[in-house]
Amino acid sequence: MSLDEWKPGGAGCAKALCEECEVRGLSVCGALRSTELPALAAIASGRRLEPGQTLFHEGDPAEDVFTVTGGALKLFKLMSDGRRQITGYLLPGDFLGLAYGSTYVFGAEAISGTTLCRFPRRQFLRLLDEFPALEHELLGRASSELAAAQEQMLLLGRKTARERVASFVLQLAGRVGSEHDASLALPLNRTDIADYLGLTIETVSRTFTLLRKEGLIGLPDKQQVRLLAREALQEAAGI
Amino acid sequence: MSLDEWKPGGAGCAKALCEECEVRGLSVCGALRSTELPALAAIASGRRLEPGQTLFHEGDPAEDVFTVTGGALKLFKLMSDGRRQITGYLLPGDFLGLAYGSTYVFGAEAISGTTLCRFPRRQFLRLLDEFPALEHELLGRASSELAAAQEQMLLLGRKTARERVASFVLQLAGRVGSEHDASLALPLNRTDIADYLGLTIETVSRTFTLLRKEGLIGLPDKQQVRLLAREALQEAAGI
DNA sequence: CGCACTCTTGACCGCACTCAACGTTGGTGG
DNA sequence: CCACCAACGTTGAGTGCGGTCAAGAGTGCG
């Protein structure tokens, strides 16, 4: 990816000082005071990715870190024969770039139209020395991600298809903060859900249908889910 | 667990200043200078766990963080019906306590006889403010753990039994730094390997036998593995 | 010697995968 | 406007990998 695709000024939204960025409260940047933000803004550049566009591949030199300002990204690992495991998905405010040494250990691809704030890794690491609050914030996020990763390992290693799908719906509801009985927008299509849950697309489809017939969820359309019985869904998730 | 089981002085080995601790170079403590160590030693206490003894359960209030100074620990999550997923195992030098909020999100249990260095969480967090190098070291370790967790998600979600066992043997070899053709001590028994790889004990046993018959590994006894064909094993691991 | 525990091996089963067909939707162009 | 096509999702039929159940081998300990 050529550098000139990135526009200076953070989030590609002309908010040069990050002050007005709508995800500031959600993102790592929220750990900095207003007086410290300019140092971050100085190294930021913004970009928009179209659906399906690749941010980087596994194995690429890890030269940048990112904050998601809009849309959604999926992270994944590939095997040589094409098998794929989606290891996570990122929503606005999420930080990307913790888990690597000198190269990215996973690929990242836009799901919907996505906007990002990019920081050159070296310069970002220098800022960590300058602002311990930023490093502290990152450590907190890394802890949460590790906890989520362990939950996902339990899901992938031990849960049945029904338990996996129920867990996924509940996890999604927790992440986007749904109101009671509201519809949730699914950030992933069936293929991606399958690769996230370690199943096939057919099994995901069948299981959605099963949970719908059981009255636990509603499926108003292909991109939405409705939680109809949270308690029962938690039971189905295997607690 | 009552506090008086913990003996002041770090690692339960009377090395009050951590200076002579044999895992200092491997552990987070290595990030501190000699002049800074006493501050860490002042809040450290040591303990020994016998095989099978529990350090803490999932859901316990997370009051301490630990460094493993000897032996081995397994981390695991349980489902209400007894299904178990081992999410990782710790060897000397490893740090324990990153992945939680106010309560531990996994259980921890000694595999072999294990010695630990314990730090009260609050006091440890205060030291992080004082010594940014310590926080930096923890963030680096969290990154590595996240990378390992994603690799494990690929294994659990997409690999066959043969690929899982081959991956496990190679991962173990990388972690204990085996010499060529040397025997590796298995830190986990068959039941634990099964719960780590998302398989049953029978499948693990059958797959070890299969890899032995294929000439990829040797099984001198139940607690050792020998890498006989590293290249072929990497091929079998699914790369 | 008996008992408990771990590991291995065999026979059978079932859940999720594979293969296949069909339905639905949205975009494109005649 | 409809015909066509591609992408995505759903559903059905049959299969196979790994799970379940069961028996037996090996080992250590009282």
mmCIF file of C-alpha atoms (C1' of nucleotides) in Angstrom, chain A residues 159-162 198-200 202-203 206 222, chain C residues 15-21 23-26:
data_model
loop_
_atom_site.group_PDB
_atom_site.id
_atom_site.type_symbol
_atom_site.label_atom_id
_atom_site.label_comp_id
_atom_site.label_asym_id
_atom_site.label_seq_id
_atom_site.Cartn_x
_atom_site.Cartn_y
_atom_site.Cartn_z
ATOM 1 C CA LYS A 159 -18.760 -25.619 22.235
ATOM 2 C CA THR A 160 -21.335 -27.132 19.885
ATOM 3 C CA ALA A 161 -22.565 -25.275 16.803
ATOM 4 C CA ARG A 162 -25.708 -24.125 18.624
ATOM 5 C CA GLY A 198 -14.917 -22.426 13.258
ATOM 6 C CA LEU A 199 -17.927 -23.790 11.355
ATOM 7 C CA THR A 200 -19.083 -24.013 7.732
ATOM 8 C CA GLU A 202 -24.131 -24.279 5.909
ATOM 9 C CA THR A 203 -23.936 -25.068 9.609
ATOM 10 C CA ARG A 206 -28.917 -24.114 9.691
ATOM 11 C CA LYS A 222 -29.981 -11.314 6.414
ATOM 12 C "C1'" DC C 15 -22.549 -33.937 14.804
ATOM 13 C "C1'" DA C 16 -20.868 -31.121 11.639
ATOM 14 C "C1'" DC C 17 -18.879 -31.342 6.896
ATOM 15 C "C1'" DT C 18 -19.404 -32.157 1.900
ATOM 16 C "C1'" DC C 19 -21.824 -32.019 -2.166
ATOM 17 C "C1'" DA C 20 -25.711 -30.488 -4.529
ATOM 18 C "C1'" DA C 21 -29.858 -28.002 -5.683
ATOM 19 C "C1'" DG C 23 -34.277 -19.407 -3.588
ATOM 20 C "C1'" DT C 24 -33.453 -14.544 -3.096
ATOM 21 C "C1'" DT C 25 -31.413 -10.251 -4.053
ATOM 22 C "C1'" DG C 26 -29.100 -6.671 -6.526
#
